[in-house]
mmCIF file of C-alpha atoms in Angstrom:
data_model
loop_
_atom_site.group_PDB
_atom_site.id
_atom_site.type_symbol
_atom_site.label_atom_id
_atom_site.label_comp_id
_atom_site.label_asym_id
_atom_site.label_seq_id
_atom_site.Cartn_x
_atom_site.Cartn_y
_atom_site.Cartn_z
ATOM 1 C CA UNK P 8 110.693 92.942 74.925
ATOM 2 C CA UNK P 9 112.926 95.256 72.722
ATOM 3 C CA UNK P 10 115.111 93.242 70.599
ATOM 4 C CA UNK P 11 117.813 93.431 67.875
ATOM 5 C CA UNK P 12 119.195 91.332 65.518
ATOM 6 C CA UNK P 13 121.433 88.266 66.781
ATOM 7 C CA UNK P 14 124.731 89.590 68.234
ATOM 8 C CA UNK P 15 127.009 88.245 70.637
ATOM 9 C CA UNK P 16 126.718 89.877 74.067
ATOM 10 C CA UNK P 17 129.294 92.179 75.118
ATOM 11 C CA UNK P 18 131.669 90.307 77.746
ATOM 12 C CA UNK P 19 131.631 91.157 81.505
ATOM 13 C CA UNK P 20 134.546 92.899 82.846
ATOM 14 C CA UNK P 21 136.762 90.639 85.103
ATOM 15 C CA UNK P 22 138.783 93.643 86.801
ATOM 16 C CA UNK P 23 135.647 95.072 88.373
ATOM 17 C CA UNK P 24 134.484 94.176 91.938
ATOM 18 C CA UNK P 25 132.016 91.519 92.314
ATOM 19 C CA UNK P 26 129.750 90.765 95.023
ATOM 20 C CA UNK P 27 128.002 87.592 95.912
ATOM 21 C CA UNK P 28 130.372 85.591 94.004
ATOM 22 C CA UNK P 29 133.882 84.068 94.848
ATOM 23 C CA UNK P 30 135.399 85.386 91.696
ATOM 24 C CA UNK P 31 134.428 87.435 88.779
ATOM 25 C CA UNK P 32 132.066 85.744 86.240
ATOM 26 C CA UNK P 33 132.410 85.672 82.283
ATOM 27 C CA UNK P 34 129.582 85.102 79.853
ATOM 28 C CA UNK P 35 132.090 82.499 78.088
ATOM 29 C CA UNK P 36 131.909 80.336 81.322
ATOM 30 C CA UNK P 37 128.170 80.766 81.485
ATOM 31 C CA UNK P 38 127.494 79.319 77.896
ATOM 32 C CA UNK P 39 124.839 76.788 78.229
ATOM 33 C CA UNK P 40 122.879 78.771 80.814
ATOM 34 C CA UNK P 41 120.260 81.820 80.165
ATOM 35 C CA UNK P 42 121.844 85.053 81.698
ATOM 36 C CA UNK P 43 119.754 88.018 82.866
ATOM 37 C CA UNK P 44 121.564 91.297 83.353
ATOM 38 C CA UNK P 45 119.712 93.392 85.853
ATOM 39 C CA UNK P 46 120.904 97.080 85.438
ATOM 40 C CA UNK P 47 119.940 98.704 88.910
ATOM 41 C CA UNK P 48 121.065 101.072 91.692
ATOM 42 C CA UNK P 49 120.240 100.800 95.315
ATOM 43 C CA UNK P 50 118.706 104.299 95.815
ATOM 44 C CA UNK P 51 116.104 103.394 92.769
ATOM 45 C CA UNK P 52 112.587 102.340 94.272
ATOM 46 C CA UNK P 53 111.677 100.818 91.058
ATOM 47 C CA UNK P 54 114.822 98.694 91.001
ATOM 48 C CA UNK P 55 113.871 97.492 94.510
ATOM 49 C CA UNK P 56 110.403 96.775 93.627
ATOM 50 C CA UNK P 57 111.405 94.001 90.873
ATOM 51 C CA UNK P 58 113.824 92.212 93.197
ATOM 52 C CA UNK P 59 110.986 89.746 94.283
ATOM 53 C CA UNK P 60 110.406 89.050 90.485
ATOM 54 C CA UNK P 61 114.124 88.244 89.837
ATOM 55 C CA UNK P 62 114.233 86.221 93.133
ATOM 56 C CA UNK P 63 111.224 84.254 91.647
ATOM 57 C CA UNK P 64 112.762 83.581 88.432
ATOM 58 C CA UNK P 65 116.159 82.598 89.849
ATOM 59 C CA UNK P 66 114.621 80.176 92.210
ATOM 60 C CA UNK P 67 112.290 78.802 89.705
ATOM 61 C CA UNK P 68 115.069 78.478 86.964
ATOM 62 C CA UNK P 69 117.965 77.628 89.252
ATOM 63 C CA UNK P 70 119.315 75.001 87.205
ATOM 64 C CA UNK P 71 119.462 76.986 83.693
ATOM 65 C CA UNK P 72 119.282 80.778 84.593
ATOM 66 C CA UNK P 73 121.899 82.745 86.200
ATOM 67 C CA UNK P 74 120.849 86.464 87.086
ATOM 68 C CA UNK P 75 123.455 89.014 87.414
ATOM 69 C CA UNK P 76 122.945 92.434 89.029
ATOM 70 C CA UNK P 77 124.783 95.165 87.210
ATOM 71 C CA UNK P 78 124.861 98.000 89.696
ATOM 72 C CA UNK P 79 125.032 101.219 87.789
ATOM 73 C CA UNK P 80 125.244 104.059 90.228
ATOM 74 C CA UNK P 81 123.524 107.287 89.528
ATOM 75 C CA UNK P 82 125.092 109.309 92.576
ATOM 76 C CA UNK P 83 128.509 109.398 94.048
ATOM 77 C CA UNK P 84 127.610 107.819 97.308
ATOM 78 C CA UNK P 85 125.963 104.554 95.447
ATOM 79 C CA UNK P 86 129.509 104.109 93.920
ATOM 80 C CA UNK P 87 130.933 102.838 97.206
ATOM 81 C CA UNK P 88 131.410 99.103 97.178
ATOM 82 C CA UNK P 89 130.640 98.680 100.847
ATOM 83 C CA UNK P 90 127.322 100.801 100.420
ATOM 84 C CA UNK P 91 126.568 98.195 97.813
ATOM 85 C CA UNK P 92 127.310 95.216 99.869
ATOM 86 C CA UNK P 93 125.052 96.869 102.675
ATOM 87 C CA UNK P 94 122.250 97.164 100.156
ATOM 88 C CA UNK P 95 122.646 93.481 99.182
ATOM 89 C CA UNK P 96 122.473 92.443 102.924
ATOM 90 C CA UNK P 97 119.502 94.462 103.427
ATOM 91 C CA UNK P 98 117.484 93.532 100.582
ATOM 92 C CA UNK P 99 118.683 89.802 100.666
ATOM 93 C CA UNK P 100 119.951 89.809 97.321
ATOM 94 C CA UNK P 101 121.353 86.129 96.453
ATOM 95 C CA UNK P 102 122.619 86.803 92.964
ATOM 96 C CA UNK P 103 126.066 87.883 91.935
ATOM 97 C CA UNK P 104 126.513 91.635 91.645
ATOM 98 C CA UNK P 105 129.014 93.525 89.324
ATOM 99 C CA UNK P 106 129.918 96.976 90.347
ATOM 100 C CA UNK P 107 129.701 98.781 87.059
ATOM 101 C CA UNK P 108 132.421 101.427 87.591
ATOM 102 C CA UNK P 109 131.906 104.475 85.131
ATOM 103 C CA UNK P 110 128.941 102.897 83.560
ATOM 104 C CA UNK P 111 130.862 100.983 81.003
ATOM 105 C CA UNK P 112 128.749 97.840 81.084
ATOM 106 C CA UNK P 113 125.550 100.230 80.925
ATOM 107 C CA UNK P 114 126.921 101.967 77.988
ATOM 108 C CA UNK P 115 127.939 98.620 76.197
ATOM 109 C CA UNK P 116 124.601 97.354 76.479
ATOM 110 C CA UNK P 117 123.100 101.115 75.368
ATOM 111 C CA UNK P 118 120.921 101.183 78.605
ATOM 112 C CA UNK P 119 119.001 104.062 79.245
ATOM 113 C CA UNK P 120 116.814 103.740 82.486
ATOM 114 C CA UNK P 121 116.853 102.106 85.714
ATOM 115 C CA UNK P 122 115.962 99.186 85.923
ATOM 116 C CA UNK P 123 116.514 97.436 82.456
ATOM 117 C CA UNK P 124 116.619 93.862 82.224
ATOM 118 C CA UNK P 125 118.707 92.378 79.458
ATOM 119 C CA UNK P 126 118.517 88.566 78.546
ATOM 120 C CA UNK P 127 121.297 86.654 76.960
ATOM 121 C CA UNK P 128 120.586 83.126 75.471
ATOM 122 C CA UNK P 129 122.732 80.097 76.385
ATOM 123 C CA UNK P 130 125.052 80.434 73.254
ATOM 124 C CA UNK P 131 126.151 83.912 74.208
ATOM 125 C CA UNK P 132 123.885 86.018 72.197
ATOM 126 C CA UNK P 133 122.099 89.166 73.244
ATOM 127 C CA UNK P 134 118.420 88.822 72.698
ATOM 128 C CA UNK P 135 116.674 92.021 73.937
ATOM 129 C CA UNK P 136 115.908 94.060 77.193
ATOM 130 C CA UNK P 137 112.803 95.443 79.011
ATOM 131 C CA UNK P 138 112.659 98.308 81.134
ATOM 132 C CA UNK P 139 110.597 99.354 84.424
ATOM 133 C CA UNK P 140 108.476 97.197 86.457
ATOM 134 C CA UNK P 141 105.728 94.500 86.015
ATOM 135 C CA UNK P 142 107.376 92.079 83.497
ATOM 136 C CA UNK P 143 107.615 89.001 85.586
ATOM 137 C CA UNK P 144 105.102 86.868 83.553
ATOM 138 C CA UNK P 145 106.622 88.196 80.094
ATOM 139 C CA UNK P 146 110.149 86.896 81.408
ATOM 140 C CA UNK P 147 108.887 84.040 82.770
ATOM 141 C CA UNK P 148 107.224 82.876 79.310
ATOM 142 C CA UNK P 149 110.133 83.828 77.397
ATOM 143 C CA UNK P 150 112.699 81.866 79.741
ATOM 144 C CA UNK P 151 110.523 78.904 79.210
ATOM 145 C CA UNK P 152 110.384 79.397 75.511
ATOM 146 C CA UNK P 153 114.041 79.635 75.410
ATOM 147 C CA UNK P 154 114.645 76.387 77.352
ATOM 148 C CA UNK P 155 112.354 74.428 74.996
ATOM 149 C CA UNK P 156 114.047 75.841 71.941
ATOM 150 C CA UNK P 157 117.681 75.227 73.302
ATOM 151 C CA UNK P 158 116.699 71.638 74.801
ATOM 152 C CA UNK P 159 115.792 70.849 71.238
ATOM 153 C CA UNK P 160 119.222 72.213 69.849
ATOM 154 C CA UNK P 161 121.111 70.654 72.654
ATOM 155 C CA UNK P 162 122.820 73.993 73.646
ATOM 156 C CA UNK P 163 121.425 74.359 77.176
ATOM 157 C CA UNK P 164 123.123 72.851 80.305
ATOM 158 C CA UNK P 165 121.172 72.181 83.410
ATOM 159 C CA UNK P 166 123.146 72.593 86.699
ATOM 160 C CA UNK P 167 122.937 74.822 89.562
ATOM 161 C CA UNK P 168 125.618 77.732 90.010
ATOM 162 C CA UNK P 169 127.324 77.513 93.357
ATOM 163 C CA UNK P 170 127.800 81.023 94.821
ATOM 164 C CA UNK P 171 129.290 82.478 98.009
ATOM 165 C CA UNK P 172 127.061 85.154 99.319
ATOM 166 C CA UNK P 173 127.862 88.329 101.084
ATOM 167 C CA UNK P 174 125.232 87.120 103.808
ATOM 168 C CA UNK P 175 127.540 84.013 104.257
ATOM 169 C CA UNK P 176 130.680 86.253 104.367
ATOM 170 C CA UNK P 177 129.252 88.696 106.713
ATOM 171 C CA UNK P 178 126.229 87.265 108.599
ATOM 172 C CA UNK P 179 123.744 89.834 110.367
ATOM 173 C CA UNK P 180 124.411 88.670 113.957
ATOM 174 C CA UNK P 181 123.464 91.947 115.657
ATOM 175 C CA UNK P 182 120.315 92.115 117.881
ATOM 176 C CA UNK P 183 118.641 94.255 115.131
ATOM 177 C CA UNK P 184 119.042 94.391 111.424
ATOM 178 C CA UNK P 185 118.199 97.592 109.469
ATOM 179 C CA UNK P 186 115.286 98.421 111.725
ATOM 180 C CA UNK P 187 112.737 100.577 109.769
ATOM 181 C CA UNK P 188 110.572 102.103 112.481
ATOM 182 C CA UNK P 189 110.088 102.725 116.057
ATOM 183 C CA UNK P 190 107.097 103.473 118.201
ATOM 184 C CA UNK P 191 107.344 104.446 121.804
ATOM 185 C CA UNK P 192 104.291 104.303 124.199
ATOM 186 C CA UNK P 193 105.467 106.219 127.352
ATOM 187 C CA UNK P 194 102.351 105.187 129.199
ATOM 188 C CA UNK P 195 102.704 101.368 129.247
ATOM 189 C CA UNK P 196 106.905 101.805 129.210
ATOM 190 C CA UNK P 197 107.141 99.929 125.783
ATOM 191 C CA UNK P 198 109.222 100.299 122.609
ATOM 192 C CA UNK P 199 107.872 98.767 119.328
ATOM 193 C CA UNK P 200 110.720 98.068 116.983
ATOM 194 C CA UNK P 201 110.052 97.182 113.337
ATOM 195 C CA UNK P 202 113.376 94.829 113.004
ATOM 196 C CA UNK P 203 113.003 94.902 109.176
ATOM 197 C CA UNK P 204 116.034 92.997 108.465
ATOM 198 C CA UNK P 205 115.181 90.225 110.753
ATOM 199 C CA UNK P 206 111.637 90.199 109.164
ATOM 200 C CA UNK P 207 110.028 90.577 112.689
ATOM 201 C CA UNK P 208 108.990 92.941 115.456
ATOM 202 C CA UNK P 209 110.514 93.485 118.821
ATOM 203 C CA UNK P 210 108.761 94.745 121.853
ATOM 204 C CA UNK P 211 110.859 95.994 124.679
ATOM 205 C CA UNK P 212 110.712 98.200 127.718
ATOM 206 C CA UNK P 213 111.867 101.970 127.231
ATOM 207 C CA UNK P 214 115.133 101.071 128.889
ATOM 208 C CA UNK P 215 115.898 98.098 126.246
ATOM 209 C CA UNK P 216 114.564 94.861 128.166
ATOM 210 C CA UNK P 217 112.812 92.583 125.503
ATOM 211 C CA UNK P 218 109.371 91.723 126.347
ATOM 212 C CA UNK P 219 108.362 89.769 123.210
ATOM 213 C CA UNK P 220 109.785 88.877 119.677
ATOM 214 C CA UNK P 221 106.901 88.482 116.969
ATOM 215 C CA UNK P 222 107.748 86.597 114.252
ATOM 216 C CA UNK P 223 109.974 83.493 113.225
ATOM 217 C CA UNK P 224 112.573 85.836 111.673
ATOM 218 C CA UNK P 225 112.105 84.175 108.103
ATOM 219 C CA UNK P 226 110.451 86.115 105.458
ATOM 220 C CA UNK P 227 106.812 84.999 104.651
ATOM 221 C CA UNK P 228 103.221 85.803 104.938
ATOM 222 C CA UNK P 229 101.892 83.604 107.858
ATOM 223 C CA UNK P 230 99.361 84.499 110.514
ATOM 224 C CA UNK P 231 99.261 82.933 113.766
ATOM 225 C CA UNK P 232 100.836 83.314 117.260
ATOM 226 C CA UNK P 233 103.957 85.143 117.817
ATOM 227 C CA UNK P 234 106.245 82.356 117.364
ATOM 228 C CA UNK P 235 104.311 81.038 114.240
ATOM 229 C CA UNK P 236 103.840 84.560 112.299
ATOM 230 C CA UNK P 237 106.131 85.647 109.581
ATOM 231 C CA UNK P 238 106.596 89.179 107.960
ATOM 232 C CA UNK P 239 108.734 90.608 105.225
ATOM 233 C CA UNK P 240 110.599 93.754 106.178
ATOM 234 C CA UNK P 241 107.847 95.164 108.324
ATOM 235 C CA UNK P 242 107.900 99.150 108.833
ATOM 236 C CA UNK P 243 105.413 101.425 109.969
ATOM 237 C CA UNK P 244 103.232 100.864 113.173
ATOM 238 C CA UNK P 245 100.315 102.523 114.917
ATOM 239 C CA UNK P 246 99.135 101.377 118.256
ATOM 240 C CA UNK P 247 95.422 101.553 119.514
ATOM 241 C CA UNK P 248 96.093 101.688 123.273
ATOM 242 C CA UNK P 249 92.286 100.869 124.550
ATOM 243 C CA UNK P 250 92.111 97.543 122.430
ATOM 244 C CA UNK P 251 96.002 96.608 122.821
ATOM 245 C CA UNK P 252 96.055 96.360 119.083
ATOM 246 C CA UNK P 253 99.233 97.139 117.035
ATOM 247 C CA UNK P 254 98.742 97.621 113.237
ATOM 248 C CA UNK P 255 102.005 97.016 111.057
ATOM 249 C CA UNK P 256 102.694 97.965 107.484
ATOM 250 C CA UNK P 257 104.216 94.580 106.198
ATOM 251 C CA UNK P 258 106.131 96.240 103.197
ATOM 252 C CA UNK P 259 107.575 93.481 101.226
ATOM 253 C CA UNK P 260 104.238 91.584 101.609
ATOM 254 C CA UNK P 261 102.143 94.613 100.687
ATOM 255 C CA UNK P 262 100.090 93.858 103.346
ATOM 256 C CA UNK P 263 98.498 95.164 106.705
ATOM 257 C CA UNK P 264 98.760 93.195 109.735
ATOM 258 C CA UNK P 265 97.037 93.321 113.011
ATOM 259 C CA UNK P 266 98.700 92.187 116.339
ATOM 260 C CA UNK P 267 96.488 91.578 119.278
ATOM 261 C CA UNK P 268 98.780 92.224 122.110
ATOM 262 C CA UNK P 269 96.526 90.518 124.588
ATOM 263 C CA UNK P 270 96.199 87.305 122.946
ATOM 264 C CA UNK P 271 99.415 87.159 121.145
ATOM 265 C CA UNK P 272 97.807 86.570 117.787
ATOM 266 C CA UNK P 273 98.905 88.084 114.363
ATOM 267 C CA UNK P 274 96.162 88.418 111.480
ATOM 268 C CA UNK P 275 96.336 89.808 107.973
ATOM 269 C CA UNK P 276 93.664 92.532 107.601
ATOM 270 C CA UNK P 277 94.487 93.782 104.087
ATOM 271 C CA UNK P 278 96.555 92.760 101.185
ATOM 272 C CA UNK P 279 97.122 89.521 99.203
ATOM 273 C CA UNK P 280 100.957 89.310 99.518
ATOM 274 C CA UNK P 281 101.325 90.687 95.778
ATOM 275 C CA UNK P 282 102.280 94.211 94.885
ATOM 276 C CA UNK P 283 99.383 96.156 93.329
ATOM 277 C CA UNK P 284 99.942 98.192 90.096
ATOM 278 C CA UNK P 285 96.809 100.095 90.211
ATOM 279 C CA UNK P 286 96.496 103.753 91.622
ATOM 280 C CA UNK P 287 93.373 103.118 94.098
ATOM 281 C CA UNK P 288 94.045 99.530 95.078
ATOM 282 C CA UNK P 289 91.277 97.630 97.169
ATOM 283 C CA UNK P 290 93.031 94.425 98.469
ATOM 284 C CA UNK P 291 96.464 94.814 97.355
ATOM 285 C CA UNK P 292 99.023 97.602 98.376
ATOM 286 C CA UNK P 293 102.059 99.052 96.668
ATOM 287 C CA UNK P 294 104.799 98.841 99.450
ATOM 288 C CA UNK P 295 103.048 100.276 102.686
ATOM 289 C CA UNK P 296 106.188 101.649 104.183
ATOM 290 C CA UNK P 297 104.021 103.843 106.721
ATOM 291 C CA UNK P 298 100.761 104.699 107.526
ATOM 292 C CA UNK P 299 99.129 107.536 109.625
ATOM 293 C CA UNK P 300 95.781 107.287 111.385
ATOM 294 C CA UNK P 301 93.570 110.532 111.874
ATOM 295 C CA UNK P 302 90.037 111.259 112.547
ATOM 296 C CA UNK P 303 87.475 111.367 109.771
ATOM 297 C CA UNK P 304 83.703 112.116 109.695
ATOM 298 C CA UNK P 305 82.971 108.499 108.746
ATOM 299 C CA UNK P 306 85.359 107.378 111.663
ATOM 300 C CA UNK P 307 86.747 104.711 109.163
ATOM 301 C CA UNK P 308 90.570 104.060 109.181
ATOM 302 C CA UNK P 309 92.430 105.544 106.089
ATOM 303 C CA UNK P 310 95.824 104.162 104.965
ATOM 304 C CA UNK P 311 98.547 106.568 103.416
ATOM 305 C CA UNK P 312 101.139 104.989 101.231
ATOM 306 C CA UNK P 313 104.013 107.386 100.258
ATOM 307 C CA UNK P 314 101.799 110.344 101.448
ATOM 308 C CA UNK P 315 98.872 109.742 99.028
ATOM 309 C CA UNK P 316 95.490 108.129 100.037
ATOM 310 C CA UNK P 317 95.446 104.824 98.517
ATOM 311 C CA UNK P 318 92.791 102.820 100.070
ATOM 312 C CA UNK P 319 89.953 102.822 102.661
ATOM 313 C CA UNK P 320 90.174 100.171 105.305
ATOM 314 C CA UNK P 321 86.343 100.161 105.289
ATOM 315 C CA UNK P 322 86.631 98.516 101.801
ATOM 316 C CA UNK P 323 89.358 96.076 102.287
ATOM 317 C CA UNK P 324 89.121 92.829 103.923
ATOM 318 C CA UNK P 325 88.188 92.333 107.460
ATOM 319 C CA UNK P 326 86.179 95.428 107.435
ATOM 320 C CA UNK P 327 84.942 94.691 110.831
ATOM 321 C CA UNK P 328 88.248 96.415 111.849
ATOM 322 C CA UNK P 329 86.718 100.007 111.229
ATOM 323 C CA UNK P 330 87.912 101.901 114.316
ATOM 324 C CA UNK P 331 87.230 105.183 115.979
ATOM 325 C CA UNK P 332 90.680 106.757 115.163
ATOM 326 C CA UNK P 333 90.174 109.357 118.195
ATOM 327 C CA UNK P 334 91.584 106.620 120.373
ATOM 328 C CA UNK P 335 94.890 106.614 118.664
ATOM 329 C CA UNK P 336 97.724 108.197 120.715
ATOM 330 C CA UNK P 337 100.713 107.129 119.388
ATOM 331 C CA UNK P 338 102.200 106.944 115.780
ATOM 332 C CA UNK P 339 105.424 105.549 114.180
ATOM 333 C CA UNK P 340 108.336 107.863 113.671
ATOM 334 C CA UNK P 341 109.971 108.127 110.478
#
């Protein structure tokens, strides 16, 4: 972590828009708590990648840590408060977010890249910052050390900070929430919808009659029946009509899921639930937003993430699901 000499952290503006909070927060009132400032913008994929890390930390240290997102827009459209609110709802962000108009806070903390995480100790001193992805363990260990040190000096206060979240003010009551992909099969009169915001799949007729809802609606990585299974922001889909198998790119779980439509069972066939930082992963994937299936001489399924060949399912778990891809007649639209 990049650090500097012990200096007071610049105070946060009180006259800027705040989301996920009933009122503006100040560093002065947060004395006694460790504060993380996450400089992000919702169109930055790297910023979205670290959201699970932040959620892990804020849940683990909820009595001693406050995470504040400092939304520092790069493009004009990202400056709209309503757009930021919708991003908070879409990505289930549960910490306060300060809308950094004009990049004032960004400049005060000498930030140069998205995302950047700045750490402030319980006495209000700026300790340093780290940029980019993959720093969960470093931050976790650093926060633990801070807690021990400030417990010894009596400068840390353990209590949970109450918040009023945007999803409490504006609950997602629509039948679908931020659907990510749709797949139509005219022959069977079925429409497969990745209801990403509700963490589930919906199957309907082409005219909209609901046939099945797959998943509990709560994020998780659980196999089982349609009623028991859990997904996390599922996206791309491919249907094998002959076997009645639906393959799903379970994006936030970094996994591929197999849905047996005949027996109404969901299985995980690749991925561990953790994001991979390798170029050619074997069992972990980096946000499998979509996958396309095409014939190969070796007749093994191949997965394309962000348009690049990332893994061969013949090498992944459950290799028995290698498939003759000439049977695939449908693919997801994006």
